[in-house]
Amino acid sequence: FVMFVNTDYDEGLYNLYFHACPNYDPDPRNTYFLSFNVDIEENNNGNYLSATEMPLPILYFLMSVLYFLSGLFWVYVLRRSKHPVFKIHYLMGVLVFLKSLSLMFHSINFHFIEIRGEHVETWAILYYITHLLKGARVSKEVWSILHGEIFSF
């Protein structure tokens, strides 16, 4: 069967009730076996994302571009600075570029979910790798800042 949601009120509310009733046979020796398969495809007019997830691929892509451009601006400011620039400033730029890559991979993963309805593991793995590298980079920077403050006293 096919089910269509016609009103906004019914959106997201769908149930399938099944009740096997073998004509109330009073003889308990008669057993009835019932087996069926249900294939459910959640499709929103050719889009496999839910209504709340539909803007995510574009949003993640645009945020990735913004982070990349802000990283380029950060490096430009560091290169043009007349004041001393420390390594930690460049490492923070690396963090911005890692965030940009992480968002780009997440955007591509959501794009493939949108058009195919399935995860492409390669993009998910690349997203998790860059996400972990970003977290490791942050913890390394926090540790080096704390380490420097401890020995400055």
Short mmCIF file of N, CA, C and O in Angstrom, two decimals, residues 33-106:
data_model
loop_
_atom_site.label_atom_id
_atom_site.label_comp_id
_atom_site.label_asym_id
_atom_site.label_seq_id
_atom_site.Cartn_x
_atom_site.Cartn_y
_atom_site.Cartn_z
N PHE A 33 0.98 -20.01 11.20
CA PHE A 33 2.23 -19.29 11.06
C PHE A 33 2.02 -18.13 10.08
O PHE A 33 1.42 -18.31 9.04
N LEU A 34 2.51 -17.04 10.47
CA LEU A 34 2.36 -15.86 9.66
C LEU A 34 3.71 -15.16 9.54
O LEU A 34 4.42 -14.97 10.52
N SER A 35 4.05 -14.81 8.33
CA SER A 35 5.31 -14.12 8.10
C SER A 35 5.11 -13.11 6.98
O SER A 35 4.44 -13.40 5.99
N PHE A 36 5.66 -11.94 7.15
CA PHE A 36 5.60 -10.94 6.08
C PHE A 36 6.78 -9.99 6.23
O PHE A 36 7.37 -9.86 7.29
N ASN A 37 7.12 -9.37 5.14
CA ASN A 37 8.20 -8.38 5.09
C ASN A 37 7.60 -7.02 4.77
O ASN A 37 6.71 -6.91 3.92
N VAL A 38 8.09 -6.02 5.44
CA VAL A 38 7.65 -4.66 5.19
C VAL A 38 8.86 -3.84 4.76
O VAL A 38 9.87 -3.79 5.46
N ASP A 39 8.76 -3.27 3.58
CA ASP A 39 9.80 -2.36 3.09
C ASP A 39 9.26 -0.94 3.18
O ASP A 39 8.25 -0.62 2.55
N ILE A 40 9.93 -0.11 3.96
CA ILE A 40 9.50 1.27 4.14
C ILE A 40 10.53 2.17 3.49
O ILE A 40 11.72 2.09 3.79
N GLU A 41 10.08 3.02 2.62
CA GLU A 41 10.95 4.01 1.99
C GLU A 41 10.40 5.38 2.32
O GLU A 41 9.31 5.75 1.89
N GLU A 42 11.15 6.11 3.10
CA GLU A 42 10.75 7.47 3.45
C GLU A 42 11.34 8.42 2.42
O GLU A 42 12.54 8.62 2.37
N ASN A 43 10.48 8.99 1.60
CA ASN A 43 10.91 9.80 0.49
C ASN A 43 10.08 11.07 0.47
O ASN A 43 8.86 11.02 0.50
N ASN A 44 10.74 12.20 0.40
CA ASN A 44 10.06 13.50 0.34
C ASN A 44 10.26 14.10 -1.05
O ASN A 44 11.13 14.93 -1.26
N ASN A 45 9.47 13.65 -2.01
CA ASN A 45 9.55 14.13 -3.39
C ASN A 45 10.96 14.01 -3.96
O ASN A 45 11.54 14.98 -4.43
N GLY A 46 11.54 12.84 -3.88
CA GLY A 46 12.87 12.61 -4.42
C GLY A 46 14.00 12.94 -3.46
O GLY A 46 15.16 12.82 -3.82
N ASN A 47 13.69 13.34 -2.26
CA ASN A 47 14.69 13.70 -1.26
C ASN A 47 14.53 12.75 -0.08
O ASN A 47 13.44 12.61 0.45
N TYR A 48 15.62 12.10 0.31
CA TYR A 48 15.54 11.12 1.38
C TYR A 48 15.78 11.69 2.77
O TYR A 48 15.75 10.97 3.75
N LEU A 49 16.04 12.98 2.85
CA LEU A 49 16.22 13.61 4.15
C LEU A 49 14.85 14.02 4.71
O LEU A 49 13.91 14.26 3.97
N SER A 50 14.79 14.11 6.03
CA SER A 50 13.56 14.58 6.65
C SER A 50 13.42 16.08 6.39
O SER A 50 14.34 16.74 5.94
N ALA A 51 12.25 16.61 6.71
CA ALA A 51 11.99 18.03 6.44
C ALA A 51 12.96 18.93 7.19
O ALA A 51 13.36 19.97 6.68
N THR A 52 13.35 18.54 8.39
CA THR A 52 14.27 19.38 9.16
C THR A 52 15.71 19.25 8.68
O THR A 52 16.52 20.13 8.94
N GLU A 53 16.05 18.14 8.01
CA GLU A 53 17.42 17.93 7.55
C GLU A 53 17.65 18.38 6.11
O GLU A 53 18.78 18.37 5.64
N MET A 54 16.61 18.77 5.41
CA MET A 54 16.77 19.14 3.99
C MET A 54 17.74 20.30 3.75
O MET A 54 18.51 20.26 2.80
N PRO A 55 17.77 21.33 4.57
CA PRO A 55 18.72 22.42 4.30
C PRO A 55 20.16 22.13 4.76
O PRO A 55 21.06 22.92 4.49
N LEU A 56 20.40 21.02 5.44
CA LEU A 56 21.73 20.78 6.02
C LEU A 56 22.87 20.65 5.00
O LEU A 56 23.95 21.19 5.25
N PRO A 57 22.71 19.95 3.86
CA PRO A 57 23.85 19.89 2.93
C PRO A 57 24.31 21.26 2.46
O PRO A 57 25.51 21.55 2.44
N ILE A 58 23.38 22.12 2.12
CA ILE A 58 23.74 23.47 1.65
C ILE A 58 24.31 24.30 2.80
O ILE A 58 25.30 25.02 2.63
N LEU A 59 23.71 24.17 3.97
CA LEU A 59 24.18 24.92 5.13
C LEU A 59 25.61 24.53 5.50
O LEU A 59 26.47 25.40 5.72
N TYR A 60 25.88 23.22 5.55
CA TYR A 60 27.24 22.77 5.88
C TYR A 60 28.24 23.21 4.81
O TYR A 60 29.37 23.57 5.12
N PHE A 61 27.83 23.17 3.54
CA PHE A 61 28.74 23.60 2.47
C PHE A 61 29.05 25.08 2.59
O PHE A 61 30.22 25.48 2.49
N LEU A 62 28.03 25.90 2.81
CA LEU A 62 28.26 27.35 2.94
C LEU A 62 29.11 27.67 4.16
O LEU A 62 29.99 28.54 4.10
N MET A 63 28.88 26.98 5.26
CA MET A 63 29.71 27.21 6.45
C MET A 63 31.15 26.77 6.20
O MET A 63 32.09 27.39 6.69
N SER A 64 31.33 25.70 5.42
CA SER A 64 32.67 25.26 5.08
C SER A 64 33.40 26.33 4.27
O SER A 64 34.57 26.63 4.52
N VAL A 65 32.71 26.91 3.31
CA VAL A 65 33.31 27.99 2.50
C VAL A 65 33.63 29.19 3.37
O VAL A 65 34.71 29.79 3.24
N LEU A 66 32.73 29.55 4.28
CA LEU A 66 32.98 30.69 5.17
C LEU A 66 34.18 30.44 6.08
O LEU A 66 35.01 31.35 6.28
N TYR A 67 34.28 29.23 6.63
CA TYR A 67 35.44 28.92 7.47
C TYR A 67 36.73 28.96 6.64
O TYR A 67 37.76 29.44 7.11
N PHE A 68 36.69 28.45 5.41
CA PHE A 68 37.88 28.46 4.58
C PHE A 68 38.31 29.89 4.27
O PHE A 68 39.49 30.24 4.35
N LEU A 69 37.33 30.74 3.91
CA LEU A 69 37.66 32.14 3.62
C LEU A 69 38.16 32.88 4.85
O LEU A 69 39.10 33.69 4.76
N SER A 70 37.57 32.59 6.00
CA SER A 70 38.06 33.23 7.22
C SER A 70 39.46 32.72 7.58
O SER A 70 40.28 33.48 8.10
N GLY A 71 39.75 31.46 7.28
CA GLY A 71 41.11 30.95 7.49
C GLY A 71 42.11 31.63 6.58
O GLY A 71 43.23 31.96 7.01
N LEU A 72 41.72 31.85 5.32
CA LEU A 72 42.61 32.59 4.40
C LEU A 72 42.84 34.01 4.89
O LEU A 72 43.96 34.52 4.83
N PHE A 73 41.79 34.65 5.37
CA PHE A 73 41.93 36.01 5.90
C PHE A 73 42.83 36.02 7.14
O PHE A 73 43.65 36.93 7.30
N TRP A 74 42.70 34.99 7.98
CA TRP A 74 43.54 34.87 9.18
C TRP A 74 45.01 34.76 8.79
O TRP A 74 45.87 35.43 9.37
N VAL A 75 45.32 33.92 7.81
CA VAL A 75 46.71 33.77 7.37
C VAL A 75 47.20 35.06 6.73
O VAL A 75 48.35 35.47 6.94
N TYR A 76 46.35 35.73 5.98
CA TYR A 76 46.73 37.01 5.37
C TYR A 76 47.08 38.05 6.44
O TYR A 76 48.09 38.75 6.34
N VAL A 77 46.27 38.14 7.48
CA VAL A 77 46.53 39.08 8.57
C VAL A 77 47.83 38.72 9.28
O VAL A 77 48.63 39.61 9.63
N LEU A 78 48.07 37.43 9.50
CA LEU A 78 49.31 37.02 10.16
C LEU A 78 50.54 37.35 9.32
O LEU A 78 51.57 37.77 9.85
N ARG A 79 50.44 37.15 8.00
CA ARG A 79 51.59 37.42 7.13
C ARG A 79 51.88 38.92 7.02
O ARG A 79 53.03 39.31 6.87
N ARG A 80 50.84 39.75 7.12
CA ARG A 80 51.01 41.19 6.98
C ARG A 80 51.27 41.89 8.31
O ARG A 80 51.51 43.09 8.33
N SER A 81 51.24 41.15 9.39
CA SER A 81 51.37 41.77 10.72
C SER A 81 52.79 42.29 10.93
O SER A 81 53.77 41.63 10.60
N LYS A 82 52.85 43.47 11.52
CA LYS A 82 54.15 44.06 11.86
C LYS A 82 54.57 43.70 13.28
O LYS A 82 55.70 43.95 13.67
N HIS A 83 53.66 43.11 14.02
CA HIS A 83 53.93 42.67 15.38
C HIS A 83 54.41 41.22 15.35
O HIS A 83 54.21 40.52 14.37
N PRO A 84 55.05 40.79 16.42
CA PRO A 84 55.52 39.39 16.42
C PRO A 84 54.34 38.41 16.37
O PRO A 84 53.33 38.58 17.04
N VAL A 85 54.49 37.41 15.52
CA VAL A 85 53.47 36.38 15.35
C VAL A 85 54.07 35.07 15.86
O VAL A 85 55.16 34.67 15.46
N PHE A 86 53.35 34.41 16.75
CA PHE A 86 53.85 33.17 17.35
C PHE A 86 53.27 31.97 16.61
O PHE A 86 52.30 32.08 15.85
N LYS A 87 53.87 30.82 16.87
CA LYS A 87 53.42 29.59 16.21
C LYS A 87 51.98 29.24 16.56
O LYS A 87 51.26 28.66 15.75
N ILE A 88 51.56 29.61 17.75
CA ILE A 88 50.20 29.30 18.18
C ILE A 88 49.18 29.99 17.28
O ILE A 88 48.10 29.45 17.04
N HIS A 89 49.54 31.14 16.72
CA HIS A 89 48.62 31.84 15.82
C HIS A 89 48.43 31.05 14.53
O HIS A 89 47.32 30.96 14.00
N TYR A 90 49.51 30.48 14.02
CA TYR A 90 49.39 29.65 12.82
C TYR A 90 48.65 28.34 13.13
O TYR A 90 47.90 27.84 12.29
N LEU A 91 48.88 27.80 14.32
CA LEU A 91 48.18 26.58 14.69
C LEU A 91 46.67 26.81 14.82
O LEU A 91 45.87 25.93 14.50
N MET A 92 46.29 28.00 15.25
CA MET A 92 44.86 28.32 15.28
C MET A 92 44.31 28.42 13.86
O MET A 92 43.15 28.08 13.61
N GLY A 93 45.12 28.88 12.91
CA GLY A 93 44.71 28.88 11.51
C GLY A 93 44.51 27.47 10.99
O GLY A 93 43.56 27.20 10.23
N VAL A 94 45.38 26.55 11.39
CA VAL A 94 45.22 25.15 11.02
C VAL A 94 43.90 24.61 11.55
O VAL A 94 43.19 23.85 10.88
N LEU A 95 43.54 25.02 12.75
CA LEU A 95 42.28 24.59 13.35
C LEU A 95 41.09 25.06 12.51
O LEU A 95 40.14 24.31 12.30
N VAL A 96 41.15 26.27 12.00
CA VAL A 96 40.06 26.80 11.16
C VAL A 96 39.97 26.01 9.86
O VAL A 96 38.87 25.67 9.40
N PHE A 97 41.11 25.67 9.26
CA PHE A 97 41.08 24.88 8.03
C PHE A 97 40.58 23.46 8.28
O PHE A 97 39.88 22.89 7.44
N LEU A 98 40.92 22.88 9.43
CA LEU A 98 40.39 21.55 9.77
C LEU A 98 38.88 21.60 9.96
O LEU A 98 38.16 20.68 9.55
N LYS A 99 38.39 22.65 10.57
CA LYS A 99 36.94 22.82 10.72
C LYS A 99 36.28 22.94 9.35
O LYS A 99 35.21 22.37 9.12
N SER A 100 36.91 23.65 8.44
CA SER A 100 36.37 23.80 7.10
C SER A 100 36.30 22.45 6.38
O SER A 100 35.29 22.11 5.76
N LEU A 101 37.37 21.66 6.49
CA LEU A 101 37.36 20.32 5.88
C LEU A 101 36.30 19.43 6.51
O LEU A 101 35.62 18.67 5.81
N SER A 102 36.18 19.49 7.82
CA SER A 102 35.20 18.68 8.52
C SER A 102 33.78 19.00 8.04
O SER A 102 32.98 18.10 7.76
N LEU A 103 33.47 20.28 7.91
CA LEU A 103 32.15 20.68 7.42
C LEU A 103 31.95 20.28 5.97
O LEU A 103 30.84 19.91 5.57
N MET A 104 32.98 20.35 5.16
CA MET A 104 32.87 19.96 3.76
C MET A 104 32.54 18.46 3.64
O MET A 104 31.64 18.07 2.88
N PHE A 105 33.25 17.63 4.38
CA PHE A 105 32.98 16.19 4.33
C PHE A 105 31.58 15.87 4.86
O PHE A 105 30.89 15.00 4.33
N HIS A 106 31.15 16.57 5.89
CA HIS A 106 29.81 16.36 6.44
C HIS A 106 28.75 16.78 5.41
O HIS A 106 27.71 16.11 5.26
#
